[in-house]
Amino acid sequence: MTVKLHTLSNGFRIVTENMPGLKSTAIGIWIMAGGRHERIEQNGIAHFLEHMAFKGTKRRTALQIAEEIEDVGGYINAYTSREMTAYYARVLEDDVSLALDVISDIVLNPVFDESEIEVERGVILQEIGQALDTPDDVVFDWLQEVAYPEQPVGRTILGPSERVSSFSRKDLSGFVAEHYGPEKMILSVAGAFDHDKLLAEAEVIFGDLKRGPAQIIQPAKFQGGERLEVKSLEQVHFALAFETPDYCDDAIYTAQIYSSALGGGMSSRLFQEVREKRGLCYTIFAQTGAYIDTGLTTIYAGTSAEQIGELTSITMDELKRAADDMSDAEIARAVAQMKAGMLMGLESPSSRAERLARLISIWGRVPALDEVVAKIDAVTTQDVRDFAAGIAGSANAALTMYGPVENAPTLAQLRERLAA
């Protein structure tokens, strides 16, 4: 499998990887325009725009967009994150040209019909309502906001309902003009396809696009704090986060191995101590995520109002203990899980296409898998212990809890437990 990267004269990038033995292809356009690229009055518009891409173009109705892909047995979808918006499809090898045509059409030629805007506005408002009725969604949105207050990276991707209710056709077109320039787009393709044919078709479709205006995103600044909201629920939903390295820092591998050993699976410390030995919860986990300039290691659990104090105390104790006695065996297991998860995921062309796009957006190149595996293998037990000591000794954190939290510990009390 060979990765090929080609950049058109206007900055549009095409990254491809043939996967021998496959009969299908994942193809999509990843655009470096997500939630953190919005101004405050635009919060939610990147996601709204993603929805509208499927509501009709100058050449296709909304039904035709769906039918043309599904008629050949494929599927098409999209998502919005804080740093990207993606439009992608999975089709058989013979239908790659069709998929490219449809995806490029919905990205480059949306009509933003006024009646369709109103229909989709209602859909998105329902989506927001559904999220607000899902406590473990809400608590993570609040956690992001508490970690990065009054910053684009801290705002919800869906946006507040009052802003979504006011977006107009002009607003949507304006965001496209600002952020959908070719230099911010990546066409990523993985699976079975003719590379030269794809390149020629992409040149015709994207080669004449004009570059967009220069954009400077607001750097993320982790501040931390807390938000505890009382709600009549069966459980307290608890989320705690610490700032950790960004994607461009090799320490991200240490952070990911740490969170895996701490709470990444059934054999992890938190799962064993909190759930298996004491039965304090059904769900508890730790994870590490990253952006271009910051990252978060997060712990989440749901438990009863009567047990939240014990659960958080044990969690704080495990954070401290990890700095002292995280074992070679635990690190070896976490390393194996991380490598296996990455390599197994790359057996899917969809996962591989997404990985290619993300790496190009971050590095401008696709590091070889051997290079990444070597960095994971280079992490030592002492590296993880030192990282754990930094977490346990951190002066700052973000905490959110939602539910019957009247007697739940505050962030100050959790810090006291860490410092004890």
Coordinates of C-alpha atoms in Angstrom, one line a residue:
M1 CA 0.0 0.0 0.0
T2 CA 1.5 3.3 -1.1
V3 CA 0.3 6.7 0.0
K4 CA 0.4 9.4 -2.8
L5 CA 0.0 13.1 -2.2
H6 CA -0.7 15.6 -5.0
T7 CA -1.3 19.3 -4.5
L8 CA -3.1 21.4 -7.2
S9 CA -1.8 24.9 -8.1
N10 CA -4.6 26.4 -5.9
G11 CA -3.6 24.4 -2.8
F12 CA -6.2 21.7 -3.1
R13 CA -4.7 18.5 -1.8
I14 CA -5.4 14.9 -3.0
V15 CA -4.1 12.0 -0.8
T16 CA -4.7 8.4 -1.9
E17 CA -3.8 4.9 -0.8
N18 CA -4.6 1.8 -2.9
M19 CA -5.5 -1.2 -0.8
P20 CA -4.9 -4.4 -2.7
G21 CA -7.5 -7.1 -2.5
L22 CA -10.4 -4.7 -1.9
K23 CA -13.4 -4.2 -4.2
S24 CA -14.6 -1.0 -2.6
T25 CA -13.4 2.5 -2.0
A26 CA -13.9 5.2 0.7
I27 CA -13.8 8.7 -0.8
G28 CA -14.4 12.0 0.8
I29 CA -13.6 15.7 1.1
W30 CA -12.3 16.9 4.5
I31 CA -12.5 20.6 5.0
M32 CA -10.5 22.5 7.7
A33 CA -13.6 24.3 8.9
G34 CA -15.3 23.2 12.1
G35 CA -16.7 24.6 15.3
R36 CA -13.6 26.4 16.3
H37 CA -13.5 28.4 13.1
E38 CA -16.8 30.0 13.9
R39 CA -17.3 33.5 15.4
I40 CA -19.5 33.6 18.4
E41 CA -22.5 34.7 16.3
Q42 CA -21.9 31.8 13.9
N43 CA -21.8 29.1 16.6
G44 CA -23.5 26.1 15.0
I45 CA -23.3 27.2 11.4
A46 CA -20.6 24.7 10.3
H47 CA -22.9 21.9 11.4
F48 CA -25.9 23.5 9.9
L49 CA -24.0 23.8 6.6
E50 CA -23.1 20.1 6.7
H51 CA -26.8 19.3 6.9
M52 CA -27.7 21.6 4.0
A53 CA -25.2 20.0 1.7
F54 CA -27.6 17.1 1.3
K55 CA -30.6 19.2 0.6
G56 CA -30.0 19.9 -3.0
T57 CA -27.5 21.3 -5.5
K58 CA -27.6 23.1 -8.8
R59 CA -27.7 19.7 -10.5
R60 CA -29.4 17.3 -8.0
T61 CA -32.4 17.3 -5.7
A62 CA -32.0 16.0 -2.1
L63 CA -33.6 12.7 -3.2
Q64 CA -31.3 12.4 -6.2
I65 CA -28.2 12.8 -4.0
A66 CA -29.3 9.9 -1.9
E67 CA -30.6 7.8 -4.8
E68 CA -27.5 8.0 -7.0
I69 CA -25.3 6.6 -4.3
E70 CA -27.7 4.1 -2.9
D71 CA -28.7 2.9 -6.4
V72 CA -25.2 1.4 -6.7
G73 CA -25.2 0.0 -3.2
G74 CA -23.1 2.7 -1.6
Y75 CA -23.7 5.0 1.3
I76 CA -23.0 8.7 1.8
N77 CA -22.7 10.7 5.1
A78 CA -21.0 13.7 6.7
Y79 CA -19.9 15.0 10.1
T80 CA -18.8 18.1 11.8
S81 CA -16.1 18.3 14.5
R82 CA -14.4 21.2 16.2
E83 CA -11.6 21.3 13.6
M84 CA -13.1 19.7 10.4
T85 CA -16.2 19.1 8.4
A86 CA -16.2 15.9 6.3
Y87 CA -18.4 14.7 3.4
Y88 CA -17.7 11.1 2.4
A89 CA -19.0 8.0 0.7
R90 CA -18.2 4.3 0.4
V91 CA -18.8 2.7 -3.0
L92 CA -17.6 -0.2 -5.2
E93 CA -14.5 0.3 -7.3
D94 CA -16.5 0.9 -10.5
D95 CA -18.5 3.7 -8.9
V96 CA -15.6 5.9 -7.6
S97 CA -16.2 8.5 -10.4
L98 CA -19.8 8.8 -9.5
A99 CA -19.1 9.2 -5.8
L100 CA -16.5 11.9 -6.6
D101 CA -19.0 13.7 -8.7
V102 CA -21.8 13.6 -6.1
I103 CA -19.5 14.6 -3.2
S104 CA -17.9 17.5 -5.1
D105 CA -21.4 18.6 -6.2
I106 CA -22.8 18.8 -2.6
V107 CA -19.7 20.7 -1.4
L108 CA -19.3 23.1 -4.3
N109 CA -22.8 23.6 -5.5
P110 CA -25.4 23.7 -2.7
V111 CA -28.4 25.9 -3.5
F112 CA -29.5 26.6 0.1
D113 CA -33.2 26.7 -0.9
E114 CA -35.1 28.8 1.6
S115 CA -37.8 26.2 2.2
E116 CA -35.2 23.4 2.7
I117 CA -33.3 25.7 5.2
E118 CA -36.5 25.9 7.3
V119 CA -37.1 22.1 7.1
E120 CA -33.5 21.4 8.2
R121 CA -33.6 24.1 10.9
G122 CA -36.4 22.1 12.5
V123 CA -34.3 18.9 12.2
I124 CA -31.3 20.5 13.8
L125 CA -33.4 22.0 16.6
Q126 CA -34.7 18.4 17.3
E127 CA -31.1 17.2 17.3
I128 CA -30.2 19.8 19.9
G129 CA -33.2 18.9 22.0
Q130 CA -32.2 15.2 21.8
A131 CA -28.7 16.1 22.9
L132 CA -30.0 18.1 25.8
D133 CA -32.1 15.1 26.9
T134 CA -28.9 12.9 26.9
P135 CA -27.0 13.6 30.1
D136 CA -23.8 12.0 29.0
D137 CA -23.8 14.3 25.9
V138 CA -24.6 17.4 27.9
V139 CA -21.9 16.8 30.5
F140 CA -19.2 16.6 27.8
D141 CA -20.4 19.8 26.1
W142 CA -20.2 21.5 29.5
L143 CA -16.8 20.1 30.2
Q144 CA -15.4 21.5 26.9
E145 CA -16.9 24.9 27.8
V146 CA -15.5 24.9 31.3
A147 CA -12.1 23.8 30.0
Y148 CA -12.0 26.5 27.4
P149 CA -14.4 29.2 28.5
E150 CA -15.4 32.0 26.0
Q151 CA -13.3 30.4 23.2
P152 CA -14.4 28.9 19.9
V153 CA -12.9 25.5 20.8
G154 CA -15.0 25.4 24.0
R155 CA -18.4 26.0 22.3
T156 CA -20.8 23.2 21.4
I157 CA -20.7 22.0 17.8
L158 CA -24.5 22.0 17.4
G159 CA -24.7 25.6 18.6
P160 CA -27.4 27.1 20.8
S161 CA -31.0 26.8 19.6
E162 CA -31.4 30.6 19.5
R163 CA -28.6 31.0 17.0
V164 CA -29.6 28.1 14.9
S165 CA -33.1 29.6 14.8
S166 CA -31.7 32.7 13.2
F167 CA -29.3 31.5 10.5
S168 CA -30.2 32.7 7.0
R169 CA -29.2 31.7 3.5
K170 CA -26.8 34.6 3.5
D171 CA -25.1 33.3 6.7
L172 CA -24.6 29.9 5.2
S173 CA -23.2 31.3 1.9
G174 CA -20.9 33.7 3.9
F175 CA -19.4 30.8 5.9
V176 CA -18.7 28.9 2.7
A177 CA -17.0 32.0 1.2
E178 CA -14.9 32.4 4.3
H179 CA -13.8 28.8 4.9
Y180 CA -14.4 26.5 1.9
G181 CA -11.4 27.6 -0.2
P182 CA -9.4 24.9 -2.0
E183 CA -6.4 25.3 0.2
K184 CA -8.5 24.2 3.1
M185 CA -9.8 21.1 1.4
I186 CA -8.4 17.6 1.2
L187 CA -9.7 14.9 -1.1
S188 CA -8.9 11.6 0.6
V189 CA -9.4 8.2 -1.1
A190 CA -8.5 4.7 0.1
G191 CA -9.4 1.3 -1.3
A192 CA -9.7 0.1 -4.9
F193 CA -9.5 2.8 -7.6
D194 CA -7.5 4.1 -10.6
H195 CA -5.2 6.7 -9.2
D196 CA -4.4 8.5 -12.5
K197 CA -8.0 8.6 -13.5
L198 CA -9.0 10.0 -10.1
L199 CA -6.3 12.7 -10.3
A200 CA -7.4 13.8 -13.7
E201 CA -11.1 14.0 -12.6
A202 CA -10.1 15.9 -9.5
E203 CA -8.1 18.4 -11.5
V204 CA -11.1 19.2 -13.7
I205 CA -13.5 19.6 -10.7
F206 CA -11.3 21.5 -8.3
G207 CA -8.4 22.9 -10.3
D208 CA -10.1 26.3 -11.1
L209 CA -11.3 27.0 -7.6
K210 CA -10.0 30.3 -6.2
R211 CA -8.3 30.4 -2.9
G212 CA -10.2 31.8 0.0
P213 CA -9.3 34.5 2.4
A214 CA -6.5 33.9 5.0
Q215 CA -7.9 32.8 8.4
I216 CA -6.3 32.9 11.8
I217 CA -8.0 30.7 14.4
Q218 CA -8.0 31.7 18.1
P219 CA -5.4 29.6 20.0
A220 CA -6.9 27.4 22.6
K221 CA -6.1 28.3 26.3
F222 CA -7.1 25.7 28.9
Q223 CA -8.4 27.5 31.9
G224 CA -10.5 24.9 33.8
G225 CA -13.2 25.4 36.4
E226 CA -16.4 23.6 37.3
R227 CA -20.1 23.4 36.6
L228 CA -22.4 21.3 38.8
E229 CA -26.0 21.3 37.7
V230 CA -28.8 19.8 39.8
K231 CA -31.3 17.7 37.8
S232 CA -33.7 15.0 38.8
L233 CA -32.0 12.0 37.2
E234 CA -31.3 8.5 38.3
Q235 CA -27.5 9.1 38.2
V236 CA -24.9 11.7 38.7
H237 CA -22.9 12.1 35.5
F238 CA -19.3 13.0 36.3
A239 CA -16.6 14.2 33.9
L240 CA -13.2 15.4 34.9
A241 CA -10.5 16.7 32.5
F242 CA -6.9 17.8 32.5
E243 CA -5.0 19.5 29.8
T244 CA -2.6 17.2 27.9
P245 CA -0.5 17.4 24.8
D246 CA -1.7 18.4 21.3
Y247 CA -1.4 16.3 18.2
C248 CA 1.9 17.7 17.2
D249 CA 3.6 16.8 20.5
D250 CA 5.1 13.3 20.7
A251 CA 4.0 13.2 24.3
I252 CA 0.5 12.6 23.0
Y253 CA 1.5 8.9 22.8
T254 CA 2.4 8.9 26.5
A255 CA -0.9 10.5 27.3
Q256 CA -2.9 8.0 25.3
I257 CA -1.1 5.0 26.8
Y258 CA -1.7 6.5 30.3
S259 CA -5.4 7.0 29.8
S260 CA -5.7 3.5 28.3
A261 CA -4.0 1.9 31.4
L262 CA -6.0 4.1 33.7
G263 CA -9.4 3.6 32.2
G264 CA -9.3 2.3 28.7
G265 CA -10.7 -1.2 29.0
M266 CA -12.0 -3.9 31.4
S267 CA -8.5 -4.6 32.7
S268 CA -7.8 -0.9 33.4
R269 CA -7.3 0.4 36.9
L270 CA -10.5 2.5 37.2
F271 CA -12.7 -0.3 35.7
Q272 CA -11.3 -2.8 38.1
E273 CA -11.3 -0.7 41.3
V274 CA -14.5 1.2 40.8
R275 CA -16.8 -1.2 38.9
E276 CA -15.5 -4.7 39.4
K277 CA -14.4 -4.6 43.0
R278 CA -16.9 -2.1 44.5
G279 CA -19.8 -2.1 42.0
L280 CA -20.1 1.7 42.1
C281 CA -21.0 2.2 38.5
Y282 CA -21.9 0.6 35.2
T283 CA -19.8 2.9 33.0
I284 CA -16.4 4.4 33.8
F285 CA -13.6 5.2 31.4
A286 CA -10.6 7.5 30.7
Q287 CA -9.6 8.8 27.2
T288 CA -7.3 11.2 25.6
G289 CA -8.2 13.5 22.7
A290 CA -6.2 16.2 21.0
Y291 CA -6.4 19.2 18.7
I292 CA -3.8 21.0 16.8
D293 CA -2.8 23.1 19.8
T294 CA -4.2 21.4 23.0
G295 CA -5.6 18.2 24.3
L296 CA -7.7 16.7 27.1
T297 CA -7.4 13.6 29.1
T298 CA -10.9 12.9 30.4
I299 CA -12.5 10.6 33.0
Y300 CA -16.2 9.9 32.9
A301 CA -18.5 7.9 35.1
G302 CA -22.2 7.6 36.0
T303 CA -23.2 6.6 39.5
S304 CA -25.9 7.3 42.2
A305 CA -26.1 10.4 44.4
E306 CA -25.2 8.2 47.4
Q307 CA -22.0 6.8 45.8
I308 CA -20.6 9.8 43.9
G309 CA -18.4 10.8 46.9
E310 CA -16.9 7.3 47.1
L311 CA -16.4 7.0 43.4
T312 CA -14.6 10.3 43.1
S313 CA -12.4 9.6 46.1
I314 CA -11.3 6.3 44.6
T315 CA -10.7 8.0 41.2
M316 CA -8.5 10.6 42.8
D317 CA -6.6 7.9 44.7
E318 CA -6.0 6.0 41.4
L319 CA -4.7 9.2 39.8
K320 CA -2.1 9.5 42.6
R321 CA -1.3 5.8 42.6
A322 CA -0.6 5.7 38.9
A323 CA 2.4 8.0 39.4
D324 CA 4.0 5.6 41.9
D325 CA 3.3 2.1 40.8
M326 CA 2.1 1.9 37.2
S327 CA 3.6 -1.4 36.2
D328 CA 5.6 -2.6 33.1
A329 CA 2.8 -5.1 32.5
E330 CA 0.1 -2.4 32.5
I331 CA 2.1 -0.3 30.1
A332 CA 2.8 -3.2 27.8
R333 CA -0.9 -4.1 27.7
A334 CA -1.9 -0.4 27.0
V335 CA 0.7 -0.2 24.2
A336 CA -0.6 -3.5 22.7
Q337 CA -4.2 -2.2 22.8
M338 CA -3.2 1.1 21.2
K339 CA -1.3 -0.5 18.4
A340 CA -3.9 -3.2 17.8
G341 CA -6.7 -0.6 17.8
M342 CA -4.9 1.6 15.3
L343 CA -3.9 -1.3 13.0
M344 CA -7.2 -3.1 13.1
G345 CA -9.0 0.1 12.3
L346 CA -6.8 0.7 9.2
E347 CA -8.2 -2.5 7.7
S348 CA -11.3 -0.4 6.9
P349 CA -10.9 1.9 3.9
S350 CA -13.2 4.4 5.6
S351 CA -10.9 4.6 8.6
R352 CA -7.9 4.8 6.4
A353 CA -9.2 7.6 4.3
E354 CA -10.1 9.6 7.4
R355 CA -6.6 9.0 8.9
L356 CA -5.0 10.2 5.7
A357 CA -7.0 13.4 5.7
R358 CA -6.4 14.1 9.4
L359 CA -2.6 13.6 9.1
I360 CA -2.4 15.8 6.0
S361 CA -4.3 18.5 7.9
I362 CA -1.9 18.3 10.8
W363 CA 1.5 17.5 9.3
G364 CA 1.1 18.1 5.6
R365 CA 2.3 14.5 5.2
V366 CA 1.3 11.0 6.1
P367 CA 3.9 9.4 8.5
A368 CA 4.6 5.8 7.8
L369 CA 2.8 3.3 10.1
D370 CA 6.2 2.0 11.2
E371 CA 7.1 5.5 12.3
V372 CA 4.0 5.8 14.4
V373 CA 4.4 2.3 15.9
A374 CA 8.0 3.2 16.8
K375 CA 6.9 6.2 18.7
I376 CA 4.3 4.2 20.6
D377 CA 6.9 1.5 21.4
A378 CA 9.3 4.2 22.6
V379 CA 7.1 5.2 25.5
T380 CA 8.5 3.7 28.8
T381 CA 6.9 2.9 32.1
Q382 CA 8.8 5.8 33.6
D383 CA 7.4 8.2 31.0
V384 CA 3.9 7.2 31.9
R385 CA 4.6 7.5 35.6
D386 CA 6.1 11.0 35.1
F387 CA 3.0 11.9 33.1
A388 CA 0.7 10.6 35.8
A389 CA 2.6 12.6 38.4
G390 CA 2.0 15.7 36.3
I391 CA -1.7 14.9 36.2
A392 CA -1.9 14.2 39.9
G393 CA 0.0 17.4 40.7
S394 CA -1.9 19.6 38.2
A395 CA -3.0 22.9 39.6
N396 CA -5.9 23.1 37.1
A397 CA -8.7 20.8 35.9
A398 CA -12.2 21.0 34.5
L399 CA -15.1 19.4 36.3
T400 CA -18.7 18.9 35.3
M401 CA -21.5 17.0 37.1
Y402 CA -25.1 16.7 36.1
G403 CA -27.9 15.1 38.1
P404 CA -28.6 14.8 41.9
V405 CA -25.4 16.6 42.7
E406 CA -26.5 18.4 45.9
N407 CA -24.0 16.4 48.0
A408 CA -21.3 15.8 45.3
P409 CA -17.7 16.9 45.9
T410 CA -16.6 20.2 44.4
L411 CA -13.4 20.7 42.3
A412 CA -11.7 22.2 45.3
Q413 CA -12.4 19.0 47.4
L414 CA -11.2 16.8 44.6
R415 CA -8.0 18.8 44.5
E416 CA -7.6 18.4 48.2
R417 CA -7.9 14.7 47.8
L418 CA -5.2 14.7 45.1
A419 CA -2.9 16.8 47.3
A420 CA -3.4 14.6 50.4

